[in-house]
PDB file of C-alpha atoms in Angstrom:
ATOM      1  CA  UNK V   1      -0.080  -0.160   0.110  1.00 37.00           C
ATOM      2  CA  UNK V   2       1.445   3.807  -1.144  1.00 39.00           C
ATOM      3  CA  UNK V   3       0.675   6.065   1.496  1.00 42.00           C
ATOM      4  CA  UNK V   4       0.623   9.806  -0.068  1.00 42.00           C
ATOM      5  CA  UNK V   5       0.582  12.267   2.747  1.00 44.00           C
ATOM      6  CA  UNK V   6       0.376  16.055   2.144  1.00 45.00           C
ATOM      7  CA  UNK V   7       1.462  19.758   3.695  1.00 50.00           C
ATOM      8  CA  UNK V   8      -1.342  21.509   4.017  1.00 65.00           C
ATOM      9  CA  UNK V   9      -0.687  24.829   1.591  1.00 89.00           C
ATOM     10  CA  UNK V  10      -0.244  27.842   4.230  1.00 92.00           C
ATOM     11  CA  UNK V  11      -0.546  31.209   3.027  1.00 95.00           C
ATOM     12  CA  UNK V  12       0.078  35.216   4.852  1.00 97.00           C
ATOM     13  CA  UNK V  13      -1.095  37.624   4.621  1.00 97.00           C
ATOM     14  CA  UNK V  14       1.580  41.392   4.937  1.00 98.00           C
ATOM     15  CA  UNK V  15       1.530  44.887   4.309  1.00 97.00           C
ATOM     16  CA  UNK V  16       3.979  47.179   4.315  1.00 97.00           C
ATOM     17  CA  UNK V  17       3.441  50.379   5.183  1.00 97.00           C
ATOM     18  CA  UNK V  18       5.873  53.673   6.248  1.00 97.00           C
ATOM     19  CA  UNK V  19       4.102  56.050   8.372  1.00 97.00           C
ATOM     20  CA  UNK V  20       5.681  59.402   9.192  1.00 96.00           C
ATOM     21  CA  UNK V  21       6.175  58.775  12.918  1.00 96.00           C
ATOM     22  CA  UNK V  22       9.095  57.322  15.304  1.00 96.00           C
ATOM     23  CA  UNK V  23       9.316  53.931  16.383  1.00 97.00           C
ATOM     24  CA  UNK V  24       8.806  54.521  19.263  1.00 96.00           C
ATOM     25  CA  UNK V  25       5.023  56.121  18.422  1.00 97.00           C
ATOM     26  CA  UNK V  26       4.175  53.108  16.411  1.00 97.00           C
ATOM     27  CA  UNK V  27       5.127  50.446  19.766  1.00 97.00           C
ATOM     28  CA  UNK V  28       2.972  52.445  21.764  1.00 97.00           C
ATOM     29  CA  UNK V  29       0.369  52.408  19.121  1.00 97.00           C
ATOM     30  CA  UNK V  30       0.987  48.674  18.272  1.00 97.00           C
ATOM     31  CA  UNK V  31       1.656  47.735  22.160  1.00 97.00           C
ATOM     32  CA  UNK V  32      -0.692  49.467  24.541  1.00 97.00           C
ATOM     33  CA  UNK V  33      -4.755  47.767  25.065  1.00 96.00           C
ATOM     34  CA  UNK V  34      -6.635  51.501  25.473  1.00 96.00           C
ATOM     35  CA  UNK V  35      -5.126  52.129  22.241  1.00 97.00           C
ATOM     36  CA  UNK V  36      -5.043  49.207  20.604  1.00 97.00           C
ATOM     37  CA  UNK V  37      -8.771  49.335  21.270  1.00 97.00           C
ATOM     38  CA  UNK V  38      -9.727  52.445  18.711  1.00 96.00           C
ATOM     39  CA  UNK V  39      -6.968  50.740  15.669  1.00 96.00           C
ATOM     40  CA  UNK V  40      -8.132  47.149  15.841  1.00 96.00           C
ATOM     41  CA  UNK V  41     -10.471  45.621  18.553  1.00 96.00           C
ATOM     42  CA  UNK V  42     -10.507  46.212  22.256  1.00 97.00           C
ATOM     43  CA  UNK V  43      -8.278  42.889  23.676  1.00 98.00           C
ATOM     44  CA  UNK V  44      -9.186  41.976  27.003  1.00 98.00           C
ATOM     45  CA  UNK V  45      -6.154  40.845  29.447  1.00 98.00           C
ATOM     46  CA  UNK V  46      -3.803  42.636  27.808  1.00 98.00           C
ATOM     47  CA  UNK V  47      -0.254  42.995  28.995  1.00 97.00           C
ATOM     48  CA  UNK V  48       2.600  43.184  26.397  1.00 97.00           C
ATOM     49  CA  UNK V  49       5.040  41.154  28.191  1.00 98.00           C
ATOM     50  CA  UNK V  50       5.719  37.453  26.317  1.00 98.00           C
ATOM     51  CA  UNK V  51       3.407  34.748  28.131  1.00 98.00           C
ATOM     52  CA  UNK V  52       0.340  37.445  28.175  1.00 98.00           C
ATOM     53  CA  UNK V  53      -2.287  35.406  26.837  1.00 98.00           C
ATOM     54  CA  UNK V  54      -5.354  38.019  26.013  1.00 98.00           C
ATOM     55  CA  UNK V  55      -8.130  37.310  24.232  1.00 98.00           C
ATOM     56  CA  UNK V  56      -9.879  40.052  21.207  1.00 98.00           C
ATOM     57  CA  UNK V  57     -14.049  38.605  20.456  1.00 97.00           C
ATOM     58  CA  UNK V  58     -15.713  39.070  17.047  1.00 94.00           C
ATOM     59  CA  UNK V  59     -19.043  37.947  14.807  1.00 93.00           C
ATOM     60  CA  UNK V  60     -18.888  34.894  15.651  1.00 95.00           C
ATOM     61  CA  UNK V  61     -20.353  32.003  13.572  1.00 92.00           C
ATOM     62  CA  UNK V  62     -21.597  28.653  13.407  1.00 92.00           C
ATOM     63  CA  UNK V  63     -20.362  26.480  16.933  1.00 93.00           C
ATOM     64  CA  UNK V  64     -17.358  29.286  17.227  1.00 94.00           C
ATOM     65  CA  UNK V  65     -18.561  31.940  19.862  1.00 96.00           C
ATOM     66  CA  UNK V  66     -16.190  35.265  18.535  1.00 96.00           C
ATOM     67  CA  UNK V  67     -12.780  34.365  21.061  1.00 97.00           C
ATOM     68  CA  UNK V  68      -9.571  34.940  19.481  1.00 98.00           C
ATOM     69  CA  UNK V  69      -6.794  33.826  22.149  1.00 98.00           C
ATOM     70  CA  UNK V  70      -4.436  35.227  21.679  1.00 98.00           C
ATOM     71  CA  UNK V  71      -0.820  34.774  23.091  1.00 98.00           C
ATOM     72  CA  UNK V  72       1.531  37.042  22.869  1.00 98.00           C
ATOM     73  CA  UNK V  73       5.581  35.219  21.404  1.00 98.00           C
ATOM     74  CA  UNK V  74       8.627  37.997  21.376  1.00 98.00           C
ATOM     75  CA  UNK V  75       8.393  41.736  22.316  1.00 98.00           C
ATOM     76  CA  UNK V  76      11.482  43.699  20.894  1.00 98.00           C
ATOM     77  CA  UNK V  77      10.889  47.138  22.115  1.00 98.00           C
ATOM     78  CA  UNK V  78      10.045  49.032  19.277  1.00 97.00           C
ATOM     79  CA  UNK V  79      11.820  46.538  17.113  1.00 98.00           C
ATOM     80  CA  UNK V  80       8.993  43.341  16.796  1.00 98.00           C
ATOM     81  CA  UNK V  81       5.403  42.228  18.383  1.00 98.00           C
ATOM     82  CA  UNK V  82       4.649  38.676  17.892  1.00 98.00           C
ATOM     83  CA  UNK V  83       1.799  36.904  18.695  1.00 98.00           C
ATOM     84  CA  UNK V  84      -0.165  33.633  18.190  1.00 98.00           C
ATOM     85  CA  UNK V  85      -3.684  34.289  16.201  1.00 98.00           C
ATOM     86  CA  UNK V  86      -5.955  31.692  17.208  1.00 98.00           C
ATOM     87  CA  UNK V  87     -10.109  30.808  16.517  1.00 96.00           C
ATOM     88  CA  UNK V  88     -12.908  29.714  15.062  1.00 94.00           C
ATOM     89  CA  UNK V  89     -14.411  26.088  15.447  1.00 94.00           C
ATOM     90  CA  UNK V  90     -12.715  22.151  13.748  1.00 92.00           C
ATOM     91  CA  UNK V  91     -16.816  22.018  12.710  1.00 91.00           C
ATOM     92  CA  UNK V  92     -17.183  25.331  10.768  1.00 90.00           C
ATOM     93  CA  UNK V  93     -16.386  25.976   7.232  1.00 88.00           C
ATOM     94  CA  UNK V  94     -15.742  29.238   6.028  1.00 89.00           C
ATOM     95  CA  UNK V  95     -16.102  32.306   7.981  1.00 90.00           C
ATOM     96  CA  UNK V  96     -15.670  30.831  11.692  1.00 91.00           C
ATOM     97  CA  UNK V  97     -13.261  28.327  10.728  1.00 93.00           C
ATOM     98  CA  UNK V  98     -10.362  26.552  12.845  1.00 95.00           C
ATOM     99  CA  UNK V  99      -7.967  29.413  12.057  1.00 96.00           C
ATOM    100  CA  UNK V 100      -4.188  28.519  14.217  1.00 97.00           C
ATOM    101  CA  UNK V 101      -2.124  31.554  12.932  1.00 98.00           C
ATOM    102  CA  UNK V 102       0.097  34.345  13.656  1.00 98.00           C
ATOM    103  CA  UNK V 103       1.173  38.137  13.366  1.00 98.00           C
ATOM    104  CA  UNK V 104       4.086  39.502  12.974  1.00 98.00           C
ATOM    105  CA  UNK V 105       5.015  43.315  13.426  1.00 98.00           C
ATOM    106  CA  UNK V 106       8.537  44.183  12.035  1.00 98.00           C
ATOM    107  CA  UNK V 107       9.232  47.572  12.618  1.00 98.00           C
ATOM    108  CA  UNK V 108      12.049  50.085  11.821  1.00 97.00           C
ATOM    109  CA  UNK V 109      13.083  53.120  10.971  1.00 96.00           C
ATOM    110  CA  UNK V 110      12.610  53.797   7.133  1.00 95.00           C
ATOM    111  CA  UNK V 111      14.047  58.424   6.581  1.00 90.00           C
ATOM    112  CA  UNK V 112      12.460  60.337   9.056  1.00 89.00           C
ATOM    113  CA  UNK V 113       9.830  58.016   9.927  1.00 96.00           C
ATOM    114  CA  UNK V 114       9.360  54.427  10.674  1.00 98.00           C
ATOM    115  CA  UNK V 115       8.435  51.266   8.185  1.00 98.00           C
ATOM    116  CA  UNK V 116       5.797  48.584   9.667  1.00 98.00           C
ATOM    117  CA  UNK V 117       5.756  45.678   8.307  1.00 98.00           C
ATOM    118  CA  UNK V 118       2.890  43.251   9.076  1.00 98.00           C
ATOM    119  CA  UNK V 119       3.525  39.272   8.285  1.00 98.00           C
ATOM    120  CA  UNK V 120       0.051  37.785   9.673  1.00 98.00           C
ATOM    121  CA  UNK V 121       0.452  33.760   8.623  1.00 97.00           C
ATOM    122  CA  UNK V 122      -0.910  30.520   8.821  1.00 97.00           C
ATOM    123  CA  UNK V 123      -3.634  30.606   6.605  1.00 96.00           C
ATOM    124  CA  UNK V 124      -4.213  26.230   6.430  1.00 94.00           C
ATOM    125  CA  UNK V 125      -6.173  26.237   2.971  1.00 92.00           C
ATOM    126  CA  UNK V 126      -8.468  25.293   1.071  1.00 91.00           C
ATOM    127  CA  UNK V 127      -9.646  26.078   5.264  1.00 91.00           C
ATOM    128  CA  UNK V 128      -9.200  29.400   6.402  1.00 94.00           C
ATOM    129  CA  UNK V 129      -9.640  30.440   2.359  1.00 93.00           C
ATOM    130  CA  UNK V 130     -12.590  32.408   3.717  1.00 93.00           C
ATOM    131  CA  UNK V 131     -10.271  33.832   7.021  1.00 94.00           C
ATOM    132  CA  UNK V 132      -7.371  34.593   4.635  1.00 95.00           C
ATOM    133  CA  UNK V 133      -9.446  37.024   1.326  1.00 95.00           C
ATOM    134  CA  UNK V 134     -11.182  38.343   4.500  1.00 94.00           C
ATOM    135  CA  UNK V 135      -8.746  38.963   7.550  1.00 95.00           C
ATOM    136  CA  UNK V 136      -6.570  40.000   3.817  1.00 95.00           C
ATOM    137  CA  UNK V 137      -8.881  42.649   3.063  1.00 95.00           C
ATOM    138  CA  UNK V 138      -9.290  43.929   6.157  1.00 95.00           C
ATOM    139  CA  UNK V 139      -5.911  44.559   7.857  1.00 97.00           C
ATOM    140  CA  UNK V 140      -5.532  46.230   4.580  1.00 96.00           C
ATOM    141  CA  UNK V 141      -8.150  48.621   6.515  1.00 96.00           C
ATOM    142  CA  UNK V 142      -6.639  48.444   9.959  1.00 95.00           C
ATOM    143  CA  UNK V 143      -2.653  48.835   8.961  1.00 96.00           C
ATOM    144  CA  UNK V 144      -3.541  52.979   8.201  1.00 96.00           C
ATOM    145  CA  UNK V 145      -6.090  52.886  10.932  1.00 95.00           C
ATOM    146  CA  UNK V 146      -2.508  52.472  13.674  1.00 95.00           C
ATOM    147  CA  UNK V 147      -0.928  55.567  11.812  1.00 92.00           C
ATOM    148  CA  UNK V 148      -3.500  57.574  12.798  1.00 93.00           C
ATOM    149  CA  UNK V 149      -3.633  56.411  16.505  1.00 95.00           C
ATOM    150  CA  UNK V 150       0.181  56.938  16.247  1.00 93.00           C
ATOM    151  CA  UNK V 151      -0.055  60.410  15.769  1.00 89.00           C
ATOM    152  CA  UNK V 152      -2.212  60.831  18.627  1.00 88.00           C
ATOM    153  CA  UNK V 153       0.794  59.546  21.171  1.00 83.00           C
ATOM    154  CA  UNK V 154       3.325  62.265  20.385  1.00 71.00           C
TER     155      UNK V 154
END
């Protein structure tokens, strides 16, 4: 008997943008719960500490209650912020399917501002096709809002 193993096809959303703000201003907007609530979603239980677990809440679907569970995996002051992003339910198809991904924010000085690179990786296709498509469009709207909020931190 021949057994064929097929690895899941994974994808990542990558968005880069340069903001006219300092890395410190971007970092504050990225890692302050009250500010995060204004550009992405209200985090519950957030503290910028490696190992901290926090959640976001969004629209429920099927067996999924809409909770996105996150854990901070890496923090390098004003350079890199990495956390897990898990949600959905294995019984759901389409919106609300089981999701186990990683969000990485890379920050670097660029001219008189800061280059921000978002990488949201680990979307398994075809299972996460809807999430990959919806979140790809969503991140394109959310990332610019980060700059709007960073501007207020000066």
